[in-house]
Short mmCIF file of C-alpha atoms in Angstrom, two decimals:
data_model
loop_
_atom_site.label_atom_id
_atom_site.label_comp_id
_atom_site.label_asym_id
_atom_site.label_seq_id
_atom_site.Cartn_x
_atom_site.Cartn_y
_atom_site.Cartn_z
CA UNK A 1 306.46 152.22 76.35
CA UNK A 2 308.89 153.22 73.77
CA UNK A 3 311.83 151.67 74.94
CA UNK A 4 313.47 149.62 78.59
CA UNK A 5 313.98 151.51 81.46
CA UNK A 6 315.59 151.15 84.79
CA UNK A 7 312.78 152.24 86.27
CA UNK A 8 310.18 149.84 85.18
CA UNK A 9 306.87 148.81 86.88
CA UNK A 10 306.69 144.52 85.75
CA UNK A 11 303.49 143.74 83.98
CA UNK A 12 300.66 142.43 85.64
CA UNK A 13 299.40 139.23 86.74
CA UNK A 14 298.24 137.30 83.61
CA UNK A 15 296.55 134.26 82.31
CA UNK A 16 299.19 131.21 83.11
CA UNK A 17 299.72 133.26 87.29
CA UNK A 18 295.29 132.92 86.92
CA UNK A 19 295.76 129.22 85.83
CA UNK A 20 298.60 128.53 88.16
CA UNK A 21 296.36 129.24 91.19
CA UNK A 22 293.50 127.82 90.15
CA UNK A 23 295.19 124.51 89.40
CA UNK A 24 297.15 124.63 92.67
CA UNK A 25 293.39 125.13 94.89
CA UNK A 26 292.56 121.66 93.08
CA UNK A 27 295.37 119.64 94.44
CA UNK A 28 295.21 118.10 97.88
CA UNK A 29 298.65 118.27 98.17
CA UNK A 30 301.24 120.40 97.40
CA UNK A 31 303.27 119.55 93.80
CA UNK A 32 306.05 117.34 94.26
CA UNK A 33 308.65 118.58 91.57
CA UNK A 34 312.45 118.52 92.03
CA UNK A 35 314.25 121.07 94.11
CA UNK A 36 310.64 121.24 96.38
CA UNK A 37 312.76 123.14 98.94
CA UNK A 38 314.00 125.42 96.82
CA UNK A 39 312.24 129.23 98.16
CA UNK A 40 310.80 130.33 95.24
CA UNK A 41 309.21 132.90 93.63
CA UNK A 42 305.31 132.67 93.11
CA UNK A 43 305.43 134.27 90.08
CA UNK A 44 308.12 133.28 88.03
CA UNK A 45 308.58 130.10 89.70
CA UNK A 46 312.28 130.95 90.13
CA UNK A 47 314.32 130.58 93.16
CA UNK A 48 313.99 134.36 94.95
CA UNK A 49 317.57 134.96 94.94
CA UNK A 50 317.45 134.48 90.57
CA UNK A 51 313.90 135.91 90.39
CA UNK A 52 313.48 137.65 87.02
CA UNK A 53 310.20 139.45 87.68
CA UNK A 54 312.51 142.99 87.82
CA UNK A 55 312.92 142.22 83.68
CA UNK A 56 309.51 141.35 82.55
CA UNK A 57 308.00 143.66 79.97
CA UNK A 58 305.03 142.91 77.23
CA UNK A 59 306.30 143.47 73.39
CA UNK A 60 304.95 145.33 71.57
CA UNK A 61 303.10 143.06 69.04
CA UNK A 62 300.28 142.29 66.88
CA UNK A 63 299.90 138.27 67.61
CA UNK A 64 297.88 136.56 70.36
CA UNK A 65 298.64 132.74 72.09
CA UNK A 66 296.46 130.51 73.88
CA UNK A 67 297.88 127.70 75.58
CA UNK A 68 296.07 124.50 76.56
CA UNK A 69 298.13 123.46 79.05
CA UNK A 70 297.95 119.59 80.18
CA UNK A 71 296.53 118.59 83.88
CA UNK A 72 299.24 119.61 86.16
CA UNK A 73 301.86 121.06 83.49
CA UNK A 74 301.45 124.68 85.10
CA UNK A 75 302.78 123.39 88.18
CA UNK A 76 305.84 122.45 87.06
CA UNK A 77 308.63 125.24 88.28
CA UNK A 78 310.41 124.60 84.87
CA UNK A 79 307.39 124.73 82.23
CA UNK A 80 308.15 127.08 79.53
CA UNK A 81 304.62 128.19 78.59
CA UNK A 82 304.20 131.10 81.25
CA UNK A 83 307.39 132.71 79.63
CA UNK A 84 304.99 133.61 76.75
CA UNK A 85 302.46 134.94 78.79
CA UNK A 86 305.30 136.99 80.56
CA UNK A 87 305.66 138.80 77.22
CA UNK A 88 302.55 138.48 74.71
CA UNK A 89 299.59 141.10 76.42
CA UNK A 90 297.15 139.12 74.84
CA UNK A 91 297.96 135.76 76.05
CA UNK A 92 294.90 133.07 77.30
CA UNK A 93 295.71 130.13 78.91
CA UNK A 94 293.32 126.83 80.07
CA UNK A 95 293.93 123.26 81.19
CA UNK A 96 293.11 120.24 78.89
CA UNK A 97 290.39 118.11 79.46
CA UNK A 98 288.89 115.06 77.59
CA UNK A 99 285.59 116.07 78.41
CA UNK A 100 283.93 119.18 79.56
CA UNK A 101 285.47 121.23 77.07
CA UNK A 102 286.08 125.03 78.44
CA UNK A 103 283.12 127.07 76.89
CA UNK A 104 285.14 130.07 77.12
CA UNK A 105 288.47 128.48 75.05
CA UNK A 106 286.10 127.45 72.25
CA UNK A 107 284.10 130.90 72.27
CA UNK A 108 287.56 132.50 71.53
CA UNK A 109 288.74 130.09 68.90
CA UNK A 110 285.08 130.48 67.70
CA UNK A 111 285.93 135.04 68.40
CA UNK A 112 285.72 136.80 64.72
CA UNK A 113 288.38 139.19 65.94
CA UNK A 114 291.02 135.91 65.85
CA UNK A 115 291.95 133.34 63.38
CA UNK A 116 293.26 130.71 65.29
CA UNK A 117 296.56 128.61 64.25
CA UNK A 118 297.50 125.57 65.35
CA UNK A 119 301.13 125.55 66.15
CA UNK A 120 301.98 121.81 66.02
CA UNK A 121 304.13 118.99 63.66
CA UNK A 122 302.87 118.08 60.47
CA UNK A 123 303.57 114.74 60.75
CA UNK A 124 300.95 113.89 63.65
CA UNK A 125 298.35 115.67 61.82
CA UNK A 126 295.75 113.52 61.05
CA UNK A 127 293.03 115.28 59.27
CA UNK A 128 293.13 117.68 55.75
CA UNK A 129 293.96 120.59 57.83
CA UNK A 130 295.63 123.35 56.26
CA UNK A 131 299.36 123.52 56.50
CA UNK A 132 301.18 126.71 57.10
CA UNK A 133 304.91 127.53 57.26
CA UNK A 134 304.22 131.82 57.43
CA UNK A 135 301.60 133.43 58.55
CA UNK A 136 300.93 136.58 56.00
CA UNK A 137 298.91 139.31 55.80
CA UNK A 138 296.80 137.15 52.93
CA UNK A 139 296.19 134.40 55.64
CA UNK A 140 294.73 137.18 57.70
CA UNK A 141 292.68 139.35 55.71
CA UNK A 142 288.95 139.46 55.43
CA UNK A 143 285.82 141.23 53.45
CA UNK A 144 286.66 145.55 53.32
CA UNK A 145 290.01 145.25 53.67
CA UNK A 146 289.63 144.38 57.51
CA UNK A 147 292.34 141.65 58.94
CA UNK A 148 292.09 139.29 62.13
CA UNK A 149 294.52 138.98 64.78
CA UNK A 150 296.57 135.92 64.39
CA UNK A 151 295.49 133.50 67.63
CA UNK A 152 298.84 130.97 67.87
CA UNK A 153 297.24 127.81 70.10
CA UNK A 154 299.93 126.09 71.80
CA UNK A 155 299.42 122.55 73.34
CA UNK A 156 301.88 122.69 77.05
CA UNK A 157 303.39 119.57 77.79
CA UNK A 158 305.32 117.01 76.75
CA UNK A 159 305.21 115.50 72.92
CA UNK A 160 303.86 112.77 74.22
CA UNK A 161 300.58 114.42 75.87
CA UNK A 162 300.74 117.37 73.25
CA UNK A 163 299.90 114.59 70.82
CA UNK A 164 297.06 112.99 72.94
CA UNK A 165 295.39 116.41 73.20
CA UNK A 166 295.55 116.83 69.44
CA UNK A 167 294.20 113.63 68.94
CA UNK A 168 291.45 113.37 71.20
CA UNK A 169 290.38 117.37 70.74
CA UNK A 170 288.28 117.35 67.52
CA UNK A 171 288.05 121.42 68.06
CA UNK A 172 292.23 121.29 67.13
CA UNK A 173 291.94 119.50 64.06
CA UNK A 174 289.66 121.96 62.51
CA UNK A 175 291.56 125.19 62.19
CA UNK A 176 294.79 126.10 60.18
CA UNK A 177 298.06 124.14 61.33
CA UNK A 178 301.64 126.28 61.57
CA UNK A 179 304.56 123.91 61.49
CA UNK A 180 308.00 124.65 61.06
CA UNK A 181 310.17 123.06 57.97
CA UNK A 182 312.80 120.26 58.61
CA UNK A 183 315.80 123.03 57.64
CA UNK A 184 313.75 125.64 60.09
CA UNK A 185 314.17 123.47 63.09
CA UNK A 186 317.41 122.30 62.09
CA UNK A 187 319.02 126.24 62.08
CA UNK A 188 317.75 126.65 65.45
CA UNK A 189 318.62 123.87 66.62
CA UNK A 190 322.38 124.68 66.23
CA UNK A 191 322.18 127.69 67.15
CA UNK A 192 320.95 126.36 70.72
CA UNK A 193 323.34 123.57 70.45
CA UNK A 194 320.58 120.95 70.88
CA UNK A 195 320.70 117.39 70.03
CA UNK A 196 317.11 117.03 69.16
CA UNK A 197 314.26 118.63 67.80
CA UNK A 198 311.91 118.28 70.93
CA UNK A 199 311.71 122.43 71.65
CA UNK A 200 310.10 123.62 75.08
CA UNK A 201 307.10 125.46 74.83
CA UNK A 202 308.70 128.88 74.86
CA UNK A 203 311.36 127.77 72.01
CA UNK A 204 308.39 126.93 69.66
CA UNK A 205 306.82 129.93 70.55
CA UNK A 206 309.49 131.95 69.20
CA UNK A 207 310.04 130.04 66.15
CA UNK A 208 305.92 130.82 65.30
CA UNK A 209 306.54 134.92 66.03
CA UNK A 210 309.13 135.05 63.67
CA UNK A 211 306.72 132.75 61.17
CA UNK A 212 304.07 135.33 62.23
CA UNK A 213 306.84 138.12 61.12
CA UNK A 214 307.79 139.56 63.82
CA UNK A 215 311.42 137.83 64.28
CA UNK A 216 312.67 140.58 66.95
CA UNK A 217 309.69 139.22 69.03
CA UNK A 218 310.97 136.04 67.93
CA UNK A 219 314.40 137.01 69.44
CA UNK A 220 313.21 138.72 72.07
CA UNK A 221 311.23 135.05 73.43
CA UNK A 222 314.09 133.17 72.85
CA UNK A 223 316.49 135.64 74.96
CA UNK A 224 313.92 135.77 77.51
CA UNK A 225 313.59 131.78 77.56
CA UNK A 226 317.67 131.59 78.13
CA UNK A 227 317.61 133.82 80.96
CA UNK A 228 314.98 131.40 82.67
CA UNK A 229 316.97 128.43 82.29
CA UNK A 230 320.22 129.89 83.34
CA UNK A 231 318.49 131.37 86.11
CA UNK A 232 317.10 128.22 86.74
CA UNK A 233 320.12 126.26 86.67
CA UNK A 234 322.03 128.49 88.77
CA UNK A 235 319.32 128.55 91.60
CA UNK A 236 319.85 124.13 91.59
CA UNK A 237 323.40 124.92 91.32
CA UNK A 238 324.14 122.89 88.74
CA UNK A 239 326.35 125.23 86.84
CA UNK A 240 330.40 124.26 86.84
CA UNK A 241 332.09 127.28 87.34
CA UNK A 242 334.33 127.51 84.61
CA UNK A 243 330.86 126.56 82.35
CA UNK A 244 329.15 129.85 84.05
CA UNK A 245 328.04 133.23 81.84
CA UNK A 246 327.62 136.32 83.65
CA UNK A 247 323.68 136.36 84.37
CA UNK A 248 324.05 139.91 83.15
CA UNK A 249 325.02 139.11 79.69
CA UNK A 250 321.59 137.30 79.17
CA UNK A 251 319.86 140.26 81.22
CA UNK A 252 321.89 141.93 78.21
CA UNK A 253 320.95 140.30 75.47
CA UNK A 254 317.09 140.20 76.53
CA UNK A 255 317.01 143.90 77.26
CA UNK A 256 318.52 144.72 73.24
CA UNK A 257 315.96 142.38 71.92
CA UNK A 258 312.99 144.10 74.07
CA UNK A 259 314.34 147.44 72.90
CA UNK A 260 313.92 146.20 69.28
CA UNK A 261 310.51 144.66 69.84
CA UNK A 262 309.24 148.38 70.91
CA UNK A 263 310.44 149.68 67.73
CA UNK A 264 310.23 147.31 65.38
CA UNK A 265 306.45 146.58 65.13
CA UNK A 266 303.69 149.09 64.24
#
């Protein structure tokens, strides 16, 4: 897959669709969220008529995510954290629990193919945990020259439950922590025209590619992430008219970064 076509066959159905289900066959009623009568699509969550399943391609890349996604966070039509698994192949996802800790999440953090990063502040972190600002090839490397895939763990939810899972997940607060510098989150931060620091999932996720060096994976995230929300806005209508972009010029701008994603890393 060298490079975007119009005749593209969307990826499969990955880990957050998996997690999505399964969460759903738990509830004993359906999820309450805003815009409930909205017709949407079951995969991206979308409204059908702004669907953006036609677009979805994996990157080509050489970094892995898990999220550990908080109680009913993959319900929500407007959580971030699938947008990663739309694009990362290797992308695990799992709900956060107190207790009962998923054998299979810890037997991958635990998986001498990975070395697992925790993508998180460095101000909540309590413990002498390692802190990281890049992730380089020296951070990676092992005995005969052999490297490890770089496993970026993502807590999904808010800050607020983000930091409760850090804080009550011993397994977290053991493995190196990748947080971004004041001036880091600053730049982007303008460039989105935000007026805090409090990124979505997705957002973060791009600012830890880049970190990972891959910054047109990077780009191509954060393109990907600004179709969703325009999408989403225009499918609650809450878009002035005179405020409104062409959907295709973010179609645009994600389908340039995805071509430089398939050549830019080896």
């Amino acid at each position: 897959m060298s490079e975007t076509s119009t005749k593209v066959c969307k990826p499969p159905i990955h880990a957050v669709h998996r997690l999505y289900e399964y969460r759903k066959s738990l509830s004993t009623k359906p999820y309450g969220a805003r815009g409930k009568k909205l017709i949407r699509c079951n995969l991206c969550r979308l409204g059908e008529l702004f669907c953006t399943c036609q677009y979805r391609q994996y990157l080509n890349t050489n970094v892995s995510f898990m999220l550990i996604m908080y109680n009913d966070e993959v319900l929500k039509p407007t959580n971030s954290g699938r947008l990663i698994a739309d694009l990362i192949p290797d992308t695990h996802a799992f709900l956060w629990t107190r207790t009962d800790t998923d054998s299979a999440m810890l037997a991958l953090l635990d998986h001498p193919k990975y070395q697992p990063f925790l993508v998180f502040p460095q101000q909540y972190v309590e413990s002498d945990q390692v802190i990281v600002e890049q992730i380089t090839a020296a951070d990676l490397s092992i005995e005969q020259g052999q490297t490890k895939t770089p496993l970026l763990v993502m807590l999904d939810g808010s800050w607020r439950e983000a930091i409760k899972m850090y804080r009550k997940s011993p397994y977290l607060q053991k493995m190196p922590v990748l947080s971004f510098a004041p001036d880091t989150l600053a730049t982007y931060a303008l460039r989105k025209g935000s007026h805090d620091f409090q990124l979505g999932t997705a957002e973060v996720a791009a600012l830890a590619l880049t970190a990972a060096q891959e910054p047109q994976n990077g780009l191509a995230l954060a393109t990907w992430f600004d179709l969703f929300v325009e999408s989403s806005l225009l499918g609650r209508n809450r878009r002035l008219k005179e405020t409104i972009i062409p959907i295709s010029e973010f179609i645009d701008a994600f389908n340039q970064a995805l071509k430089a994603s398939h050549n830019g890393v080896e």
